[in-house]
Coordinates of C-alpha atoms in Angstrom, one line a residue:
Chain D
X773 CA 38.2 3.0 6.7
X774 CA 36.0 4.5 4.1
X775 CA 36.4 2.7 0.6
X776 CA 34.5 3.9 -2.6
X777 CA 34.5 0.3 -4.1
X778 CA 32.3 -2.6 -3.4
X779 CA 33.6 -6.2 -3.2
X780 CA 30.5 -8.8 -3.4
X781 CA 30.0 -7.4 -7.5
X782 CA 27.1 -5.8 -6.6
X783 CA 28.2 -2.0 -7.2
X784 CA 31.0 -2.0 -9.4
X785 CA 33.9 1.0 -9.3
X786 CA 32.4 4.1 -11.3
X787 CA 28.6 2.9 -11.5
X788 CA 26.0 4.5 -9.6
X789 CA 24.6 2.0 -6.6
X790 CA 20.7 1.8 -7.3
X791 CA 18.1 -0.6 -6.6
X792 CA 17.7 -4.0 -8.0
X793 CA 15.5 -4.7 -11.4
X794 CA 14.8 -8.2 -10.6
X795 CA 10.7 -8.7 -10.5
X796 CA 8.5 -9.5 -12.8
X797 CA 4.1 -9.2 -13.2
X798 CA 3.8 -11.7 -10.3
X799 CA 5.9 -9.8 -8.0
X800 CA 3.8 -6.7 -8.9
X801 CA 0.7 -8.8 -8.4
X802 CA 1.8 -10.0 -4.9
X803 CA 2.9 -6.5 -3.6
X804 CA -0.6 -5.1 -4.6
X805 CA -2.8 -8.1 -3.8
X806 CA -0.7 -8.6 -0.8
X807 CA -0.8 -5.2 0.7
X808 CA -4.5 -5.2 0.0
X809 CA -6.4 -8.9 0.9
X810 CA -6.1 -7.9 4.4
X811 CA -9.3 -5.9 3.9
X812 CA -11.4 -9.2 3.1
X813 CA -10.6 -10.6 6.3
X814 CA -11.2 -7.4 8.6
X815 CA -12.4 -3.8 7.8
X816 CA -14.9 -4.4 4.6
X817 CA -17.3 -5.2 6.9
X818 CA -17.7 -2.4 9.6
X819 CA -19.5 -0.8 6.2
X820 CA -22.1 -3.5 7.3
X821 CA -22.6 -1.7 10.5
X822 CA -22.7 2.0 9.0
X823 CA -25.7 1.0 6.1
X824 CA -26.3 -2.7 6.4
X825 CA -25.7 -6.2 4.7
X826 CA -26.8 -4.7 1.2
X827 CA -24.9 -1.5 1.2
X828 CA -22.0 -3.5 1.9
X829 CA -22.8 -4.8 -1.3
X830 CA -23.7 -1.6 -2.9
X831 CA -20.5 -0.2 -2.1
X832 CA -18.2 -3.3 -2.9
X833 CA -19.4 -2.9 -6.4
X834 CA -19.1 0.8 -6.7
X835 CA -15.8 1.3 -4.6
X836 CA -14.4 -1.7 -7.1
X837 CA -15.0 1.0 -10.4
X838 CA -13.7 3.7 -8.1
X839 CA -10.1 1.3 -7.5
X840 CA -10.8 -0.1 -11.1
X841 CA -10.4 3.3 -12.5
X842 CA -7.6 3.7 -9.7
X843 CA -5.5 0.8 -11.8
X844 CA -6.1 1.9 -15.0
X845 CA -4.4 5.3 -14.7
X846 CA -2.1 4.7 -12.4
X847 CA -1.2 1.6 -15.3
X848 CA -0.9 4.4 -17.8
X849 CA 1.0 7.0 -16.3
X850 CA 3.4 4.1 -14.4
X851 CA 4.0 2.7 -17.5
X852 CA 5.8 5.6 -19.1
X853 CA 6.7 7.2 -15.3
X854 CA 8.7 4.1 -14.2
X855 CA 10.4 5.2 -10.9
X856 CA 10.4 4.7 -7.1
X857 CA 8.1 6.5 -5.4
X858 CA 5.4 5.9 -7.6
X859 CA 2.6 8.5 -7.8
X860 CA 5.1 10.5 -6.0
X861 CA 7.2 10.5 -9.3
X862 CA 4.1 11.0 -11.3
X863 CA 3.4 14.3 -9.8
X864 CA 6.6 15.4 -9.9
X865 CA 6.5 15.2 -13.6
X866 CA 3.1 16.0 -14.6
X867 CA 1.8 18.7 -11.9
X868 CA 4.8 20.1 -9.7
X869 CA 6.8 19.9 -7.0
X870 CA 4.7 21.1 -4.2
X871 CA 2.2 18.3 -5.0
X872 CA 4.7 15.7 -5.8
X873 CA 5.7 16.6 -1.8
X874 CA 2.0 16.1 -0.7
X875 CA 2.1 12.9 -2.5
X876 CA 4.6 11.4 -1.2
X877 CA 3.5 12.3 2.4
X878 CA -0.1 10.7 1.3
X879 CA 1.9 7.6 0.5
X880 CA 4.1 6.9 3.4
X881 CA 1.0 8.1 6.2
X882 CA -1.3 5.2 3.7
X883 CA 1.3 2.8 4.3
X884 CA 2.7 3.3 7.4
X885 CA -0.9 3.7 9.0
X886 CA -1.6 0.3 7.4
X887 CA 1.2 -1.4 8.0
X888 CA 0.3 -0.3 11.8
X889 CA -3.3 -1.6 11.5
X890 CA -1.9 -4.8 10.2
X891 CA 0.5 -5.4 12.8
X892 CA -2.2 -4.7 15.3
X893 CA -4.9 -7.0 13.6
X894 CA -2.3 -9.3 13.7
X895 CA -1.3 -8.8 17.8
X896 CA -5.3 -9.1 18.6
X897 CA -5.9 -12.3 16.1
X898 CA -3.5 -13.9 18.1
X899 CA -4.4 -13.0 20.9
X900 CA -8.0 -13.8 20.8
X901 CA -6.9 -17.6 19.6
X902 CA -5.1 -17.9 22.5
X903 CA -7.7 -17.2 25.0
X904 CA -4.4 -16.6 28.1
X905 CA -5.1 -13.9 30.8
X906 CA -2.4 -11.2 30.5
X907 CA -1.3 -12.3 27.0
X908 CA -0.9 -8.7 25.5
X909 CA -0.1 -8.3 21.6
X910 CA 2.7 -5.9 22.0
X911 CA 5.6 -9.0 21.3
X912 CA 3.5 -10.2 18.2
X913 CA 3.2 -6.7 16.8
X914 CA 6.9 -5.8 17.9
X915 CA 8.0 -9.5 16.2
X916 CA 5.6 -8.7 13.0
X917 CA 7.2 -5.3 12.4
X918 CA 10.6 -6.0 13.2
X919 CA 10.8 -9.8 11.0
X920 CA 9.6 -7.7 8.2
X921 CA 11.5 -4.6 8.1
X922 CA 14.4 -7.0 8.1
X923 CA 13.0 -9.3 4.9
X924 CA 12.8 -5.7 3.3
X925 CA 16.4 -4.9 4.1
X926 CA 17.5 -7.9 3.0
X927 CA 16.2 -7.5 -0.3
X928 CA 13.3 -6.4 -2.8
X929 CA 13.0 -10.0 -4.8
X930 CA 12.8 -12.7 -1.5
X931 CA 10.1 -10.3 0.3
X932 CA 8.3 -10.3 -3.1
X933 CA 8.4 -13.9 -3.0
X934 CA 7.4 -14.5 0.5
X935 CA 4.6 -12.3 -0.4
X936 CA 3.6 -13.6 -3.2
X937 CA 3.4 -17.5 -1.4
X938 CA 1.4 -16.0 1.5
X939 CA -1.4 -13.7 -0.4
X940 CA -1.7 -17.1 -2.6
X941 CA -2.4 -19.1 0.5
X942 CA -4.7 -16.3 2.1
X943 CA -6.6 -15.9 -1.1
X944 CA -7.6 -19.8 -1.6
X945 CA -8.8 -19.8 1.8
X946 CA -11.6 -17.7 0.6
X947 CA -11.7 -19.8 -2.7
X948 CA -11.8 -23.2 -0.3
X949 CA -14.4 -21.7 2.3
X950 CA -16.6 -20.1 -1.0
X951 CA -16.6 -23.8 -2.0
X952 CA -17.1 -25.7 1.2
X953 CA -20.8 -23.9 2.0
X954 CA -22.3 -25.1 -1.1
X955 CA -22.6 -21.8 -2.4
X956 CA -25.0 -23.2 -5.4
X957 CA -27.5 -23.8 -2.5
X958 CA -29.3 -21.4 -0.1
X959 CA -30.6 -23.3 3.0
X960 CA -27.7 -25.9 3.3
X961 CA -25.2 -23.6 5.1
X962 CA -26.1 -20.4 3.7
X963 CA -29.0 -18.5 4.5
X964 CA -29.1 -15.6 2.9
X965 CA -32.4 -14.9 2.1
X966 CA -33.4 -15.3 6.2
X967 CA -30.4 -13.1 6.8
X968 CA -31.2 -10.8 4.6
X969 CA -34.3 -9.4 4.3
X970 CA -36.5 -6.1 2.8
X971 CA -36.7 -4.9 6.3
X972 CA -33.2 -5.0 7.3
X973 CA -31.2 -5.3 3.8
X974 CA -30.9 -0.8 4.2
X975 CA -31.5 -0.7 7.8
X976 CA -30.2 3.2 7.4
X977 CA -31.5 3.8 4.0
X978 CA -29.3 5.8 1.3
X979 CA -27.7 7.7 3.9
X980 CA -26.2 4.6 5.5
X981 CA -25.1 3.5 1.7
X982 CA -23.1 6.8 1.4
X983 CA -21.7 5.9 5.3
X984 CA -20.2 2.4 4.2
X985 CA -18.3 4.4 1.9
X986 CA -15.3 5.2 4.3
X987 CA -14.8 1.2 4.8
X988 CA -15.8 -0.2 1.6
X989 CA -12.7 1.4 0.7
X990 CA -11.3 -1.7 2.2
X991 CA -11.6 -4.2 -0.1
X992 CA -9.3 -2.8 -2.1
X993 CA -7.0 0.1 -0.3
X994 CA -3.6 -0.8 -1.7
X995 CA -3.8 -2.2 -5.1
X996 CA -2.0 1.4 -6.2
X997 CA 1.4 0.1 -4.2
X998 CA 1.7 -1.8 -6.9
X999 CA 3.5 1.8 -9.2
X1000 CA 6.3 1.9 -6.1
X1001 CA 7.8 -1.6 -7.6
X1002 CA 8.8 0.5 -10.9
X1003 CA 12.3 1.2 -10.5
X1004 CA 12.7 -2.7 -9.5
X1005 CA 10.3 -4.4 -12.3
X1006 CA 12.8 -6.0 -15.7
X1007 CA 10.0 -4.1 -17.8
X1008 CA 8.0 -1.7 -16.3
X1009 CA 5.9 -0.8 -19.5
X1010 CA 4.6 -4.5 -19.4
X1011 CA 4.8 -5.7 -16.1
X1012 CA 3.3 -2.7 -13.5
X1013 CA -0.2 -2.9 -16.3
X1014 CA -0.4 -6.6 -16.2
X1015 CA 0.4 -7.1 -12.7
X1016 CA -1.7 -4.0 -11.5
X1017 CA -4.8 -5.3 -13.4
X1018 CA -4.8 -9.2 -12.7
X1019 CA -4.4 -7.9 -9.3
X1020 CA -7.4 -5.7 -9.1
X1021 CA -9.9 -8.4 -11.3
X1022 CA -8.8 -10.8 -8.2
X1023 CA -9.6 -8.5 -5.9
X1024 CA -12.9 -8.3 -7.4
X1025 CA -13.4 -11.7 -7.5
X1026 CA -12.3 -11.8 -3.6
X1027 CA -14.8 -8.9 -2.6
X1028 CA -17.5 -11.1 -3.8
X1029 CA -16.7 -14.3 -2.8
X1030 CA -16.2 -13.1 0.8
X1031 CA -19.5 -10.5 0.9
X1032 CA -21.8 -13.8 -0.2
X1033 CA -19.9 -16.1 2.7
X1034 CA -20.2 -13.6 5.3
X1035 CA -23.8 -11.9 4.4
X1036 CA -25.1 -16.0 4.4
X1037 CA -23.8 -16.7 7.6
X1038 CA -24.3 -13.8 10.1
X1039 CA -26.5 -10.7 10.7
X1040 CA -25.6 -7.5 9.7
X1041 CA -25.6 -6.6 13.4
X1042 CA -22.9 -8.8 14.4
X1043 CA -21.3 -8.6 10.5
X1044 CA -20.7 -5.0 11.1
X1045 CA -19.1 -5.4 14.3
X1046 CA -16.8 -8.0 14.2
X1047 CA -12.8 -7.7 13.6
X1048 CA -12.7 -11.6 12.1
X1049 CA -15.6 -11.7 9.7
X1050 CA -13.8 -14.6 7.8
X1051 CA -12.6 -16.4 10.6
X1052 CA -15.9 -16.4 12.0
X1053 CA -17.7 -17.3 9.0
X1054 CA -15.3 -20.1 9.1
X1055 CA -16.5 -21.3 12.7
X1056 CA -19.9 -20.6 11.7
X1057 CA -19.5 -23.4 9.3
X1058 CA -19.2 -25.7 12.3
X1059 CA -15.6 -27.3 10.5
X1060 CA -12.4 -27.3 12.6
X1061 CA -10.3 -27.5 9.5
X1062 CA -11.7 -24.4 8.0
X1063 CA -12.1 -22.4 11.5
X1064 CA -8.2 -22.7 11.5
X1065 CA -7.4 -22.2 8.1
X1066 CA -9.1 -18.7 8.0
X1067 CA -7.5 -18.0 11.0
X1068 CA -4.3 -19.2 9.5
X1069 CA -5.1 -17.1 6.6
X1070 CA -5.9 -13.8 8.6
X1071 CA -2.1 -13.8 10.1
X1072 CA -1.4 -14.2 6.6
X1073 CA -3.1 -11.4 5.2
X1074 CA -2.1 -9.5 7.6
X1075 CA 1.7 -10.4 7.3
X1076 CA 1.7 -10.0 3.7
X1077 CA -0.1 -6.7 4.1
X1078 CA 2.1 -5.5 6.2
X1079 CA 5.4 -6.3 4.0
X1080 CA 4.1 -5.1 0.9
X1081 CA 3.5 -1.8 3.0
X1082 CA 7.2 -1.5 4.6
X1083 CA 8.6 -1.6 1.3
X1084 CA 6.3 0.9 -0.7
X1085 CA 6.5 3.5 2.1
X1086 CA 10.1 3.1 2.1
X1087 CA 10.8 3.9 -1.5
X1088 CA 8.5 6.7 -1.2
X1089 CA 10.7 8.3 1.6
X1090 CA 13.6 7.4 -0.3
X1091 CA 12.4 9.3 -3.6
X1092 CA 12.0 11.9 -1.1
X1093 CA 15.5 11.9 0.2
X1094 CA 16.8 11.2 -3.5
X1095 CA 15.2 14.7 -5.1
X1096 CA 16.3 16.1 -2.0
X1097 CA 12.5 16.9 -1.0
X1098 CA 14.2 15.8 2.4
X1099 CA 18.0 15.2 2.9
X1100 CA 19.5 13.2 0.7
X1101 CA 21.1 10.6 3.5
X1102 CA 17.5 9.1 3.2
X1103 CA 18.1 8.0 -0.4
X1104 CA 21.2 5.8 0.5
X1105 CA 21.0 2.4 -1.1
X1106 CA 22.5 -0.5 0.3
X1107 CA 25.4 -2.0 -1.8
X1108 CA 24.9 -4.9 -1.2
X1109 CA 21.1 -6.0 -0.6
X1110 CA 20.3 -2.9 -3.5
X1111 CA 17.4 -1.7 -0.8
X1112 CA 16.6 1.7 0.6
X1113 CA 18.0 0.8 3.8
X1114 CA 17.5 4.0 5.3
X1115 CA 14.4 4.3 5.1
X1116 CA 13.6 1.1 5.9
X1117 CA 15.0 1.7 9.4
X1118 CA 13.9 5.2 9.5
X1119 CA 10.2 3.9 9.5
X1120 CA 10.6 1.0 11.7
X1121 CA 10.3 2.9 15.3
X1122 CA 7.6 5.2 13.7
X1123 CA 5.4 2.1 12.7
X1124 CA 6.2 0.5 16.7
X1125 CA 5.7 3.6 18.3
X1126 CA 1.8 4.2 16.3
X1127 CA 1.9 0.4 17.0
X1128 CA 2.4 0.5 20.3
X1129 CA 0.1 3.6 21.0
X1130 CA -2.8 3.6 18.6
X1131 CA -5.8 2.2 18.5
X1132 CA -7.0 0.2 15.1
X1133 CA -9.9 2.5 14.4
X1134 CA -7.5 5.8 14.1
X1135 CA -4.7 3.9 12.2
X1136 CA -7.3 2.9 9.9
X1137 CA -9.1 5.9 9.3
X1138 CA -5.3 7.9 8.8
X1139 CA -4.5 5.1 6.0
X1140 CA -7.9 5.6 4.6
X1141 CA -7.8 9.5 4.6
X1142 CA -4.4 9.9 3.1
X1143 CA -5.2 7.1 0.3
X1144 CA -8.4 9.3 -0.9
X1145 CA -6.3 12.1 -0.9
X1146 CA -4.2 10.4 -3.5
X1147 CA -6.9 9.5 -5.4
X1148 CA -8.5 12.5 -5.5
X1149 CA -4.5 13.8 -7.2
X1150 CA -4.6 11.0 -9.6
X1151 CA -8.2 12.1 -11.1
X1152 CA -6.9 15.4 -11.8
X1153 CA -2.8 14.3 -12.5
X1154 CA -4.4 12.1 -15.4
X1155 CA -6.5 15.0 -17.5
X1156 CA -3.2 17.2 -16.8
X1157 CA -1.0 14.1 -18.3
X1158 CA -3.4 13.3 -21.4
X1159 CA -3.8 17.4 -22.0
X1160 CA 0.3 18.2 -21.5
X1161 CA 1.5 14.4 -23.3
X1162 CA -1.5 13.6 -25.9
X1163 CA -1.7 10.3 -27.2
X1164 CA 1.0 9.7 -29.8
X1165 CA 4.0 12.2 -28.1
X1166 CA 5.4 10.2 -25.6
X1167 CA 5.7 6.3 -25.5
X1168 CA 2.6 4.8 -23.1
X1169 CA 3.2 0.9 -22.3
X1170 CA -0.4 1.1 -21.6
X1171 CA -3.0 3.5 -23.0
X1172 CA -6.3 3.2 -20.9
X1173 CA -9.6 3.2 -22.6
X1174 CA -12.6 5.9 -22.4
X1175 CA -10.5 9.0 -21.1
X1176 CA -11.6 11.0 -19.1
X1177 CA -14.9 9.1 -18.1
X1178 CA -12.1 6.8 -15.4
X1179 CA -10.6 10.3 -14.7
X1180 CA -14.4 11.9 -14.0
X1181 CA -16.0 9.0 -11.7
X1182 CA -12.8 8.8 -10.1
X1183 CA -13.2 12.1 -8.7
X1184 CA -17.3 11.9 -7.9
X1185 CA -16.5 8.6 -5.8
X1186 CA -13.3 10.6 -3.9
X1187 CA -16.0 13.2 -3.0
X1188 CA -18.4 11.1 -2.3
X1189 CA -16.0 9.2 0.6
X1190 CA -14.9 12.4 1.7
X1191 CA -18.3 12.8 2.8
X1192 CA -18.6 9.6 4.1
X1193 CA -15.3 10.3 6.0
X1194 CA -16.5 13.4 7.4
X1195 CA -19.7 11.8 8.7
X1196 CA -18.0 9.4 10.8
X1197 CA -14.3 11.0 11.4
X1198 CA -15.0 14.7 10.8
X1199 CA -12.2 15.8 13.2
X1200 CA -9.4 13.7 12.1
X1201 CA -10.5 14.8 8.3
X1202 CA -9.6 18.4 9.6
X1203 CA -6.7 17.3 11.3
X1204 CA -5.2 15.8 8.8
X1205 CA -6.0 18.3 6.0
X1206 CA -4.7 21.3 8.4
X1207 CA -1.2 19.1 8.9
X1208 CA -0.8 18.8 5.2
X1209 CA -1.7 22.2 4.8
X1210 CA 1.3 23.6 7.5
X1211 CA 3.8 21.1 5.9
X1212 CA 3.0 21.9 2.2
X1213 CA 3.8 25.8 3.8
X1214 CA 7.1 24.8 5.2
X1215 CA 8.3 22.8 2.2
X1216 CA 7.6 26.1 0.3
X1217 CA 9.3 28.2 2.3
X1218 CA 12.0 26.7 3.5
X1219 CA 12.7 22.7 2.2
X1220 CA 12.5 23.8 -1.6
X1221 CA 15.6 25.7 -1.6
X1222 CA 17.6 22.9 -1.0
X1223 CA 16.1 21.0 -3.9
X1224 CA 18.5 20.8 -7.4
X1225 CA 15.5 22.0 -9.0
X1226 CA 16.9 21.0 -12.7
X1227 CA 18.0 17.4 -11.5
X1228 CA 14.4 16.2 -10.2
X1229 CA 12.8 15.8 -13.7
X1230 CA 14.7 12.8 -15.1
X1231 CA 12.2 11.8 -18.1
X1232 CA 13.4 12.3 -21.2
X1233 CA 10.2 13.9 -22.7
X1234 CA 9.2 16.5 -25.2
X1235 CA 8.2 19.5 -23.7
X1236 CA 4.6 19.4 -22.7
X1237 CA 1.8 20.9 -25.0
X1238 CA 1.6 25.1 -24.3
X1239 CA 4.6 25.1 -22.6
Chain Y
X901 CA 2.8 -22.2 24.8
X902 CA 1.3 -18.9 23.3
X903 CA 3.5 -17.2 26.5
X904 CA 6.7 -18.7 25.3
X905 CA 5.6 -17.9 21.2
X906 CA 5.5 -14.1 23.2
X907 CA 8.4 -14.1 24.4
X908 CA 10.2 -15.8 21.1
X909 CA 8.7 -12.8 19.7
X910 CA 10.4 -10.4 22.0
X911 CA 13.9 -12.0 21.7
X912 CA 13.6 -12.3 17.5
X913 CA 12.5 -9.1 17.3
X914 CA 15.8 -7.4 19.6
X915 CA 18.6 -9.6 17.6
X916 CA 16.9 -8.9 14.1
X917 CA 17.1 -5.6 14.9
X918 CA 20.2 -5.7 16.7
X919 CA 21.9 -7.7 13.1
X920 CA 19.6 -4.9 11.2
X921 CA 22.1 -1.8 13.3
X922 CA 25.2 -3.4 12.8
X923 CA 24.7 -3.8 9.3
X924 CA 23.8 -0.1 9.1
X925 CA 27.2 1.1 11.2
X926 CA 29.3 -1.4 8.7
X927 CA 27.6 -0.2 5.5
X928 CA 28.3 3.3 6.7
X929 CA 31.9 2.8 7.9
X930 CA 32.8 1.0 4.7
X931 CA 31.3 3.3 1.7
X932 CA 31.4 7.1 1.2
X933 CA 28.3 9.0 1.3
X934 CA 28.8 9.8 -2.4
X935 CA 28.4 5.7 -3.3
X936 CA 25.4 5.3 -1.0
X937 CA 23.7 8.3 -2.3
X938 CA 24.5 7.6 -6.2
X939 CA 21.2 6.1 -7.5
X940 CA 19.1 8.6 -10.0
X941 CA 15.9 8.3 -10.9
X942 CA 15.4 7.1 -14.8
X943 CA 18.9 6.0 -15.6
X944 CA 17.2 2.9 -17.5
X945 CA 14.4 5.1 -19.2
X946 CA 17.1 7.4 -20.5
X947 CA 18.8 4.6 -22.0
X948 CA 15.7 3.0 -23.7
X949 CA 12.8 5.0 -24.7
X950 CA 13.7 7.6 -27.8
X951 CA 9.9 8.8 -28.2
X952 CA 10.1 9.1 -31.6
X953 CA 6.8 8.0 -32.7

């Protein structure tokens, strides 16, 4: 029997069933951080092995203003956009609905791909503690996907917490292992300056700097997953700044920490190659206890990582479904749990199936592309925002400072990556720009008409400046 | 030990998502389409933020 009433309280007769405003700036701070710390423990330092120990460095610093100006517009525009989806809902309002489209594809291949790449990191950690002949990953990865996908249906506020207890747990492991090696004292533990030397510190020269690019990105891909909690935050004008910007100056913090560990302890040789940089530096200290709490806190990474990723790329496919960008059975809400339930187990087999048949490199490098190709639309969806909404006509929770110099190196770094991209994964750059390029056609030609096109811009704004 | 933590894995992994189907068929035997569809986007921003500055 089909009722139009629910029982529990949750969605009452005659109100609309919609998701659950229940977090707060450390839930926002966990879903960014979370999604995001994986990249300490694996993937930051296969930069080491495009342009050495020193470009590592280089680009930790310079990829950090490249996600710091990342946080402080998407801060601005979330603050006064405050809707699932995100960025997706930011370019719906401030550039258009073919791009909003794009977006949201951007957003759900970043997080999926991740969320893969996580799983997988997770399947091989395990794996290579265990040391068992024929021990394969695929019941880890099947187990890590599946747990979370069903923490996510079960509810936006217990997955924030979980992921909040886990990326706390993960990030004091580097604070303990920065700690343990004496970090006040070269020689000890730490040898840096034998490690690290004039004539291997740019083993590639500049060209290898621009090269670490594409995995630098890695200490902080994510921390913009943080604008998807919007429709779920108590107040979005205060929490999604504050969360979003604790979050990236400990990331920041992390990145250091974890570049001055790992540079002191190994070559750039075997730096740039290994998938456990942490967990080795933690052997490398010669200490049981801290071997196995970095590898405790890799899992953990990785498990946080990959929830914070299942629910962002779900309530980007839900905005989808909801604005009828795709049908609208994908924007079902569950009346009870107040989760995009849909799309929750919409994405599961896709994630298991990449899972199960990629490899880590291309699930990376198909986070890292779509993630720059957001970037690169937040550059140009801020100076369109600022030029269309001036400072003063609409209500801004958080106004960031020296527009548009953010908005400007933004954009240099995004081209500067690109390169770096195209140096090392030239044909899956084409790839994927040619598949966005045949889906943007098909949503113009044929999805579009089944949008309401008056319903999908719900802010209640002025009209924009020239308009 | 890490053998039987794989197959724990495997057996978690099929009744979660066994629990996570029947859930779905219930929700969408109970509710009409028209309930489970009803959220819009900026329902609380409409309510709150005037923009009169």
């Amino acid at each position: 029997m089909t009722v139009a009433v629910e029982s529990t309280g949750t969605a009452v007769n005659g109100d609309r069933v919609s998701l659950l405003r229940v977090l707060g700036p450390a839930h926002v701070w966990a879903l960014g951080v979370g999604i995001v710390l994986v990249g300490e423990f694996t993937g930051w330092n296969f930069s080491a092995d495009k342009g050495g120990t020193l470009a590592a460095l280089i680009v930790c610093w310079v990829v950090g203003l490249l996600y710091t100006s990342v946080a402080m517009i998407d801060s601005e525009v979330t603050s006064t956009v405050a809707a699932a989806g995100g960025q997706y809902a930011q370019a719906k309002h401030i550039v258009g609905p073919l791009m909003a489209f794009n977006v949201a594809l951007f957003l759900v291949f970043a997080y999926t791909m991740l969320e893969v790449s996580d799983a997988i990191l997770l399947g091989d950690t395990i794996v290579a503690k265990a040391g068992v002949d024929g021990l394969t990953h695929n019941s880890f990865i099947a187990a890590t996907i599946v747990v979370l996908a069903w923490l996510n249906y079960r509810g936006v506020l217990m997955t924030l917490n979980v992921n909040f207890v886990i990326t706390a747990i993960a990030y004091v492991s580097i604070v303990i292992l920065f700690f343990s090696v004496s970090p006040w004292t070269q020689g000890a533990v730490l040898k840096l300056n034998e490690l690290v030397t004039p004539g291997n510190a740019l083993p590639y020269g500049w060209i290898g700097v621009i090269a670490a690019f594409q995995f630098g990105i890695w200490y902080y891909l994510g921390i913009e997953g943080t604008t998807q909690a919007a429709e779920e935050v108590r107040s979005p004008a205060r929490s999604l700044p504050y969360g979003t910007m604790a979050g990236m100056i400990t990331l920041l913090i992390a990145a250091a920490m974890t570049w001055y560990v790992c540079a002191s302890l190994m070559p750039w040789e075997y730096l740039g190659i290994t998938p456990y940089p942490l967990w080795d530096a933690g052997k490398l200290t010669g200490s049981p206890l801290l071997e196995n709490l970095l590898f405790i806190a890799t899992l953990l990474a990785a498990i946080a990582s990959a929830n914070g990723c299942i629910n962002d790329a779900a309530r980007a496919w839900f905005s989808l479904g909801r604005d009828r960008y795709l049908p609208s059975w994908f924007s079902a809400v569950h009346p009870k749990y107040r989760t995009p339930y849909r799309s929750i187990l919409f994405l599961l087999p896709i994630a298991l199936a990449f899972a199960f048949i990629a490899d880590l490199n291309q699930a990376i490098t198909f986070s890292i592309l779509s993630g720059v190709l957001q970037y690169t639309f937040m550059s140009i969806n801020i100076m369109m925002f600022r030029k269309k909404w001036p400072l003063g006509t609409i209500r801004r929770g958080y106004t960031h400072p020296f527009h548009p110099l953010p908005a400007i190196v933004l954009f240099c770094l995004c081209v500067v990556t690109f390169f770096a991209i195209f140096l090392g994964f030239g044909s899956q750059l084409s790839a994927m720009v040619a598949f966005y390029f045949l889906i943007s056609v098909w949503f113009h030609f044929y999805r579009y008409k089944f949008v309401r096109r008056g319903d999908q811009f719900t802010m209640p704004w002025p009209k924009p400046q020239g308009y | 030990m890490w053998v039987a933590l794989s197959y724990a894995c495997w057996g978690i992994s099929i009744v979660l998502a066994l629990w996570m189907l029947y859930d779905w068929f219930q929700v969408d035997t109970t509710y009409t389409e028209d309930v489970l569809t009803s959220s819009r986007e900026g329902e609380l921003e409409a309510v709150s933020e005037k923009h009169r500055i």
